[in-house]
């Protein structure tokens, strides 16, 4: 989300999810790559240290072999194993059976030079098996200086690489998002320009129709005027929706206590002429009046979109029931309904599940945006070819 | 009762083995220099483990040859190759077991 804001793009939920997944995957891969390289570097440093210690251990081993040789020659006189304060040692026969060891730790003979339990081991095979010793192990304690140094290097290198890869990832993200951002900006700009140009003529039509003295007109002309009224109101609604959508984030809310019953009746009255054109009957069912603290224009927009959709997707001669009860408004129609799979996607911007009716697919997205702003809960229940019920509760 | 019987039989078995070794090995070797333990360490130097060493000694006792001897050429030139053992397989094995136990390094180092 932060990234999308920084990039100056208002992304949809699914796009945000994709961005989040891409970022998570990228970071995970970066960490894996750094870990693999760190491991390889660590192993190389360990090998280097072992090679550096090898000559010292070989010297100790030679010293031990020489002492074993002397002991072998004089075994009938002395049986004291040659010890040294510089190293520990052990001898094994050719069946890897322990002959003698200066320590009690278990030793391995499958490697020549290795580090185990913080001790460096060297396995040597002498030319002659003094006292039967085929394998001679000498071992010294690891001072761990190399380990501290390697750890420090890995941490510094890891952080630098991680930050570098993050920068690269951010640049890549910007590159990948550019086409998507351009497309959304283009669409928004187009709608903004179009709506601006529509505003003046539509307002003129609507205000002039309201000013006509209907009593002086004959029935035929009145019908024509009604049709113009419906058409103008439809365009006016679309204009307001698009304006809200493009400027929505910049509109400052002017919250107040709204009498929901009054607002519902007002908006139903406004849509009556549109509903009558499709022979749709709008019933209001005020069970209990309720108050909502919000911006009146926005809640009006929310209701307009619910009513507009209920008319748009209703059957000719259908019915709409608008109910108001404690902290709840619901609009129920007898229209085409929404398929079960589409219910969750219906609130996305530009999403239309039925292309036979007009519209841009922005109605429920506006409802959703307003609902989110005021923490209103939207509940949609629908059955295909039976109808849809949209409930707003708080 | 059972324990006592097992102990008596074990002691008798060891004694019998020791007798084979004493009668057939020590009897001759005590007349020579170097002493019998020196041969043991010569074998140990080459064969390392108990199994390999015992097999090498048994093989040499059954089929003595210059090529399979662990002693130096100078020694062989002076003393020659020993005669083939007249003991049977089991007796040789018993004698070698006693020989190993007597001079082995395991458990003796301090």
XYZ file of C-alpha atoms in Angstrom:
504
model
C 0.000 0.000 0.000
C 2.834 2.306 0.967
C 4.572 1.458 -2.272
C 1.447 2.134 -4.284
C 1.008 5.543 -2.634
C 4.639 6.407 -3.196
C 4.288 5.410 -6.800
C 1.322 7.768 -7.072
C -1.163 5.060 -7.995
C -4.360 4.062 -6.277
C -4.364 0.290 -6.702
C -7.199 -2.180 -6.279
C -7.146 -4.783 -3.518
C -6.141 -7.557 -5.939
C -3.338 -5.412 -7.355
C -2.127 -4.611 -3.857
C -2.136 -8.328 -3.114
C -0.097 -8.993 -6.266
C 2.366 -6.277 -5.270
C 2.591 -7.673 -1.764
C 3.158 -11.210 -3.079
C 5.784 -10.007 -5.546
C 7.591 -8.091 -2.789
C 7.394 -11.044 -0.377
C 8.661 -13.472 -3.035
C 11.450 -11.095 -4.037
C 12.569 -10.593 -0.425
C 12.371 -14.342 0.221
C 14.478 -15.105 -2.864
C 16.982 -12.401 -1.876
C 17.291 -13.884 1.604
C 17.719 -17.404 0.146
C 20.424 -16.216 -2.288
C 22.266 -14.304 0.462
C 22.012 -17.338 2.778
C 23.405 -19.684 0.112
C 26.335 -17.349 -0.647
C 26.952 -16.812 3.071
C 27.036 -20.577 3.613
C 29.478 -21.077 0.717
C 31.681 -18.233 2.021
C 31.568 -19.686 5.533
C 32.612 -23.140 4.277
C 35.452 -21.593 2.221
C 36.708 -19.645 5.233
C 36.525 -22.800 7.344
C 38.550 -24.741 4.744
C 41.087 -21.919 4.572
C 41.500 -21.962 8.343
C 41.861 -25.780 8.340
C 44.531 -25.598 5.627
C 46.393 -22.968 7.661
C 46.274 -25.219 10.739
C 47.212 -28.347 8.769
C 50.999 -27.745 8.801
C 50.982 -27.252 12.587
C 48.982 -30.444 13.094
C 51.269 -32.347 10.704
C 54.241 -31.226 12.797
C 52.508 -32.512 15.966
C 51.619 -35.755 14.204
C 55.240 -36.304 13.162
C 56.346 -35.665 16.731
C 53.835 -38.225 18.020
C 54.885 -40.858 15.452
C 58.505 -40.438 16.487
C 57.551 -40.935 20.142
C 55.401 -43.986 19.272
C 58.366 -45.450 17.412
C 60.516 -45.155 20.501
C 57.770 -46.635 22.658
C 57.306 -49.526 20.208
C 61.010 -50.368 20.471
C 60.969 -50.242 24.273
C 57.505 -51.566 24.972
C 58.874 -54.291 27.234
C 60.403 -51.581 29.443
C 57.738 -48.832 29.432
C 54.073 -48.543 28.520
C 53.549 -44.815 29.078
C 51.771 -43.235 26.124
C 53.535 -40.102 24.770
C 51.529 -36.996 25.703
C 51.933 -33.322 24.893
C 50.415 -30.153 26.364
C 50.178 -28.677 22.851
C 47.767 -31.273 21.466
C 45.544 -34.241 22.258
C 45.921 -37.515 20.349
C 44.556 -41.003 19.750
C 45.661 -44.133 17.898
C 43.545 -46.776 16.111
C 44.386 -50.134 14.517
C 43.543 -50.925 10.897
C 40.075 -52.135 11.934
C 39.503 -48.639 13.399
C 39.523 -50.079 16.889
C 40.772 -47.588 19.465
C 44.159 -48.525 20.926
C 44.574 -45.460 23.108
C 43.249 -41.905 23.388
C 44.198 -38.985 25.599
C 40.565 -37.786 25.586
C 37.214 -39.470 25.992
C 35.462 -37.821 23.009
C 34.346 -39.982 20.112
C 36.502 -39.504 17.050
C 35.835 -39.878 13.327
C 38.237 -41.405 10.836
C 36.290 -40.793 7.619
C 37.921 -37.391 6.971
C 41.548 -36.336 6.988
C 41.090 -32.797 8.273
C 37.956 -31.609 10.013
C 36.452 -29.301 12.598
C 34.152 -30.838 15.196
C 33.122 -29.744 18.693
C 35.303 -26.635 18.333
C 38.357 -28.856 17.833
C 40.493 -29.251 14.704
C 41.357 -32.881 13.903
C 44.028 -34.296 11.602
C 44.032 -38.004 10.745
C 47.429 -39.355 9.670
C 48.514 -42.801 8.459
C 52.132 -43.594 9.376
C 54.412 -45.685 7.175
C 54.870 -48.304 9.904
C 52.212 -49.202 12.388
C 54.007 -48.524 15.658
C 52.125 -50.304 18.470
C 49.691 -51.375 15.755
C 48.628 -47.755 15.141
C 47.336 -47.521 11.589
C 45.462 -44.232 12.181
C 46.859 -41.409 14.261
C 44.666 -38.490 15.231
C 46.041 -35.250 16.587
C 43.686 -32.481 17.607
C 43.930 -28.922 18.862
C 41.308 -26.526 20.192
C 39.994 -23.985 17.670
C 40.679 -20.387 18.830
C 37.563 -19.255 16.858
C 39.156 -16.013 15.687
C 38.339 -16.910 12.094
C 34.715 -17.599 13.106
C 34.232 -14.154 14.642
C 35.836 -12.500 11.617
C 33.755 -14.548 9.154
C 30.528 -13.818 11.055
C 31.270 -10.094 10.991
C 32.015 -10.193 7.251
C 28.865 -12.211 6.488
C 26.635 -9.806 8.477
C 28.108 -6.682 6.831
C 28.106 -8.223 3.351
C 24.583 -9.628 3.884
C 23.141 -6.256 4.952
C 24.816 -4.384 2.070
C 23.631 -6.994 -0.468
C 20.116 -7.018 1.004
C 19.843 -3.219 0.766
C 21.262 -3.282 -2.768
C 18.793 -5.986 -3.832
C 15.935 -4.017 -2.220
C 16.894 -0.963 -4.292
C 17.034 -3.088 -7.444
C 13.643 -4.600 -6.504
C 12.130 -1.140 -6.021
C 13.433 -0.010 -9.433
C 12.090 -3.199 -11.057
C 8.743 -2.696 -9.336
C 8.508 0.837 -10.693
C 9.348 -0.415 -14.196
C 6.767 -3.206 -14.037
C 4.083 -0.911 -12.622
C 4.571 1.878 -15.132
C 2.222 0.450 -17.842
C -0.440 -0.313 -15.214
C -0.101 3.141 -13.645
C -0.235 4.832 -17.065
C -3.428 2.945 -17.982
C -5.199 3.907 -14.746
C -4.025 7.527 -14.974
C -5.191 7.723 -18.594
C -8.631 6.377 -17.709
C -8.981 8.705 -14.732
C -7.865 11.718 -16.772
C -10.298 10.819 -19.538
C -13.217 10.503 -17.118
C -12.251 13.757 -15.367
C -12.137 15.661 -18.666
C -15.337 14.101 -19.995
C -17.337 14.738 -16.844
C -16.146 18.321 -16.668
C -17.438 18.940 -20.172
C -20.754 17.220 -19.342
C -21.478 19.231 -16.223
C -22.780 22.473 -17.696
C -25.201 21.103 -20.345
C -26.649 18.490 -17.980
C -27.222 21.016 -15.198
C -28.927 23.343 -17.707
C -31.293 20.571 -18.896
C -32.200 19.404 -15.365
C -32.796 22.930 -13.999
C -34.842 23.995 -17.051
C -37.101 20.927 -16.846
C -37.750 21.711 -13.179
C -38.726 25.239 -14.148
C -41.346 24.122 -16.728
C -44.964 24.704 -15.626
C -46.331 21.151 -16.039
C -49.981 22.214 -15.654
C -49.846 24.150 -18.891
C -48.669 21.142 -20.911
C -50.807 18.536 -22.649
C -50.381 14.850 -21.811
C -48.364 13.983 -24.927
C -45.848 16.761 -24.344
C -45.715 15.924 -20.605
C -44.654 12.352 -21.452
C -41.900 13.682 -23.699
C -40.756 16.083 -20.974
C -40.721 13.171 -18.465
C -38.526 11.146 -20.803
C -36.114 14.072 -21.129
C -36.186 14.386 -17.318
C -35.298 10.684 -16.918
C -32.511 10.911 -19.448
C -31.085 14.049 -17.875
C -31.248 12.575 -14.366
C -29.481 9.420 -15.565
C -26.679 11.475 -17.090
C -26.581 13.635 -13.940
C -26.192 10.495 -11.793
C -23.410 9.150 -13.949
C -21.742 12.547 -13.830
C -21.941 12.678 -10.028
C -20.630 9.097 -9.733
C -17.680 9.789 -11.967
C -16.935 13.047 -10.206
C -17.023 11.281 -6.861
C -14.784 8.555 -8.159
C -12.153 10.834 -9.634
C -12.245 13.434 -6.875
C -13.501 11.141 -4.109
C -10.278 11.108 -2.143
C -10.064 14.887 -2.198
C -13.644 15.620 -1.068
C -13.624 16.834 2.528
C -16.376 15.187 4.559
C -18.906 17.445 6.211
C -20.394 15.078 8.762
C -23.753 15.660 10.431
C -26.650 13.655 11.910
C -28.670 12.436 8.936
C -32.355 11.582 9.253
C -32.280 8.376 7.209
C -36.066 8.182 6.704
C -36.150 11.663 5.231
C -33.137 11.002 3.002
C -34.533 7.661 1.776
C -37.889 9.213 0.900
C -36.141 12.097 -0.892
C -33.978 9.783 -2.985
C -36.874 7.420 -3.758
C -38.865 10.440 -4.964
C -35.930 11.452 -7.198
C -35.765 7.978 -8.780
C -39.531 7.530 -9.181
C -39.598 8.848 -12.748
C -36.710 6.506 -13.723
C -38.456 3.538 -12.109
C -41.768 4.321 -13.782
C -40.075 4.215 -17.185
C -39.509 0.485 -16.561
C -42.868 0.124 -14.798
C -41.026 -0.631 -11.569
C -42.788 -0.047 -8.277
C -40.661 1.349 -5.426
C -42.022 0.599 -1.938
C -40.569 2.127 1.200
C -40.774 0.154 4.398
C -39.825 2.376 7.327
C -39.862 0.010 10.323
C -37.963 2.361 12.605
C -36.341 5.671 11.750
C -32.616 5.887 12.418
C -29.866 8.503 12.497
C -26.427 8.211 10.896
C -23.574 10.611 11.586
C -21.958 11.075 8.167
C -21.603 13.330 5.142
C -25.072 13.769 3.628
C -23.782 14.042 0.063
C -21.873 10.782 0.385
C -24.732 8.829 1.981
C -27.021 10.257 -0.680
C -24.567 8.985 -3.317
C -24.568 5.586 -1.617
C -28.373 5.380 -1.700
C -28.531 6.688 -5.284
C -26.221 3.940 -6.453
C -28.181 1.220 -4.675
C -31.458 2.520 -6.134
C -29.944 3.099 -9.572
C -28.617 -0.502 -9.650
C -31.916 -1.866 -8.379
C -33.710 -0.100 -11.281
C -31.036 -0.864 -13.890
C -30.904 -4.593 -13.239
C -34.616 -5.055 -12.462
C -37.211 -6.667 -14.729
C -39.816 -4.544 -16.470
C -42.745 -4.372 -14.061
C -40.555 -5.470 -11.149
C -40.510 -4.219 -7.596
C -38.038 -2.499 -5.268
C -38.407 -2.484 -1.490
C -36.371 0.042 0.473
C -36.410 -0.788 4.189
C -35.156 1.314 7.076
C -34.804 -0.142 10.542
C -32.549 0.442 13.532
C -29.058 1.169 12.136
C -29.834 -0.594 8.862
C -30.951 0.303 5.331
C -31.703 -2.369 2.747
C -32.647 -2.211 -0.932
C -34.218 -5.338 -2.360
C -35.062 -5.823 -6.029
C -36.648 -8.485 -8.189
C -33.973 -8.324 -10.848
C -31.525 -10.616 -12.593
C -29.476 -11.313 -9.443
C -25.763 -11.974 -9.170
C -24.030 -15.326 -9.548
C -22.604 -16.664 -6.256
C -19.001 -16.515 -7.512
C -19.341 -12.866 -8.538
C -20.704 -11.522 -5.232
C -17.245 -11.090 -3.718
C -15.877 -9.348 -6.838
C -18.851 -7.047 -7.477
C -17.435 -4.189 -5.370
C -14.301 -3.882 -7.510
C -13.980 -0.796 -9.677
C -15.070 -1.217 -13.333
C -16.417 -4.690 -12.518
C -19.656 -5.501 -14.308
C -21.218 -8.919 -14.078
C -23.896 -8.193 -16.617
C -22.927 -6.342 -19.743
C -26.460 -6.195 -21.206
C -27.330 -3.174 -19.061
C -25.534 0.154 -19.293
C -23.050 1.536 -16.790
C -19.355 1.649 -16.045
C -19.289 -0.830 -13.204
C -18.453 1.858 -10.670
C -21.731 1.958 -8.666
C -20.964 -0.643 -6.029
C -17.345 0.445 -5.885
C -18.573 3.886 -4.771
C -20.911 2.224 -2.250
C -17.993 0.183 -0.996
C -15.661 3.210 -0.726
C -18.216 5.256 1.212
C -19.085 2.295 3.436
C -15.417 1.797 4.245
C -15.020 5.468 5.164
C -17.870 5.295 7.724
C -17.305 1.679 8.855
C -20.627 0.580 7.368
C -21.144 -3.115 6.808
C -22.350 -4.187 3.355
C -24.227 -7.433 3.110
C -25.232 -8.705 -0.350
C -27.565 -11.666 -0.756
C -28.641 -12.619 -4.231
C -30.253 -15.375 -6.239
C -29.951 -15.437 -9.987
C -33.197 -14.462 -11.770
C -34.936 -13.900 -8.413
C -33.357 -10.763 -7.044
C -30.716 -9.053 -4.981
C -30.813 -7.572 -1.505
C -28.129 -5.114 -0.446
C -28.099 -4.191 3.236
C -26.061 -1.439 4.808
C -25.733 -1.594 8.569
C -23.673 0.238 11.194
C 26.945 -74.849 40.978
C 26.600 -74.042 37.274
C 28.834 -70.977 37.700
C 31.503 -73.038 39.372
C 31.389 -75.628 36.583
C 31.728 -72.924 33.882
C 34.646 -71.342 35.753
C 36.424 -74.656 36.142
C 35.964 -75.490 32.442
C 37.225 -72.016 31.394
C 40.318 -72.336 33.552
C 40.957 -75.802 32.170
C 40.576 -74.491 28.613
C 43.022 -71.612 29.222
C 45.440 -73.926 30.878
C 45.220 -76.328 27.948
C 45.878 -73.426 25.485
C 48.763 -72.163 27.590
C 50.194 -75.636 27.599
C 50.095 -75.817 23.785
C 51.836 -72.431 23.604
C 54.394 -73.248 26.302
C 55.171 -76.717 24.952
C 55.344 -75.876 21.294
C 56.433 -72.229 21.042
C 58.336 -71.144 24.123
C 60.234 -74.400 24.307
C 62.156 -73.636 21.092
C 62.118 -69.805 21.116
C 63.759 -69.471 24.522
C 66.923 -70.894 22.955
C 67.068 -68.045 20.389
C 67.801 -64.380 20.393
C 65.784 -62.221 19.988
C 63.109 -63.229 22.479
C 59.632 -64.275 21.282
C 58.026 -60.852 22.082
C 60.230 -59.137 19.470
C 58.593 -61.235 16.739
C 55.209 -60.081 18.057
C 56.119 -56.383 17.630
C 57.522 -57.097 14.169
C 54.124 -58.505 13.194
C 52.303 -55.637 14.890
C 54.348 -53.121 12.906
C 53.102 -54.623 9.651
C 49.649 -56.058 10.362
C 48.241 -53.631 12.986
C 44.993 -55.369 13.953
C 44.330 -58.568 15.910
C 42.606 -60.378 13.038
C 45.209 -59.550 10.393
C 48.081 -60.341 12.709
C 46.716 -63.691 13.889
C 45.948 -64.728 10.301
C 49.483 -63.802 9.202
C 51.105 -65.775 12.053
C 48.876 -68.844 11.510
C 49.597 -68.721 7.785
C 53.357 -68.485 8.391
C 53.319 -71.354 10.924
C 51.498 -73.573 8.445
C 53.468 -72.526 5.370
C 56.775 -70.918 6.399
C 58.501 -69.082 3.546
C 61.103 -66.385 3.104
C 58.585 -64.216 1.254
C 56.005 -64.267 4.070
C 58.459 -63.852 6.922
C 58.473 -60.554 8.805
C 62.135 -60.916 9.725
C 64.997 -59.273 7.856
C 67.001 -61.007 5.142
C 70.087 -60.925 7.354
C 68.164 -62.748 10.090
C 66.866 -65.387 7.669
C 70.321 -65.886 6.195
C 71.674 -66.476 9.699
C 68.879 -68.579 11.199
C 67.009 -69.824 8.142
C 63.283 -70.507 7.834
C 61.547 -72.422 10.590
C 60.130 -75.863 9.985
C 56.493 -76.309 9.147
C 54.429 -76.665 12.346
C 53.293 -80.171 13.240
C 50.355 -78.852 15.255
C 46.871 -79.128 13.909
C 44.805 -76.087 12.914
C 43.051 -75.873 16.255
C 46.243 -76.126 18.272
C 47.970 -73.438 16.215
C 44.990 -71.164 16.745
C 45.017 -71.793 20.499
C 48.731 -71.072 20.701
C 48.410 -67.842 18.681
C 45.508 -66.690 20.889
C 47.697 -67.094 23.963
C 50.548 -65.305 22.189
C 48.262 -62.347 21.331
C 46.839 -62.080 24.842
C 50.323 -62.144 26.340
C 51.834 -59.316 24.259
C 48.931 -57.254 22.910
C 49.079 -53.455 23.338
C 45.338 -53.002 24.134
C 44.765 -52.094 27.751
C 48.475 -51.851 28.549
C 49.168 -48.243 27.618
C 49.065 -45.765 30.494
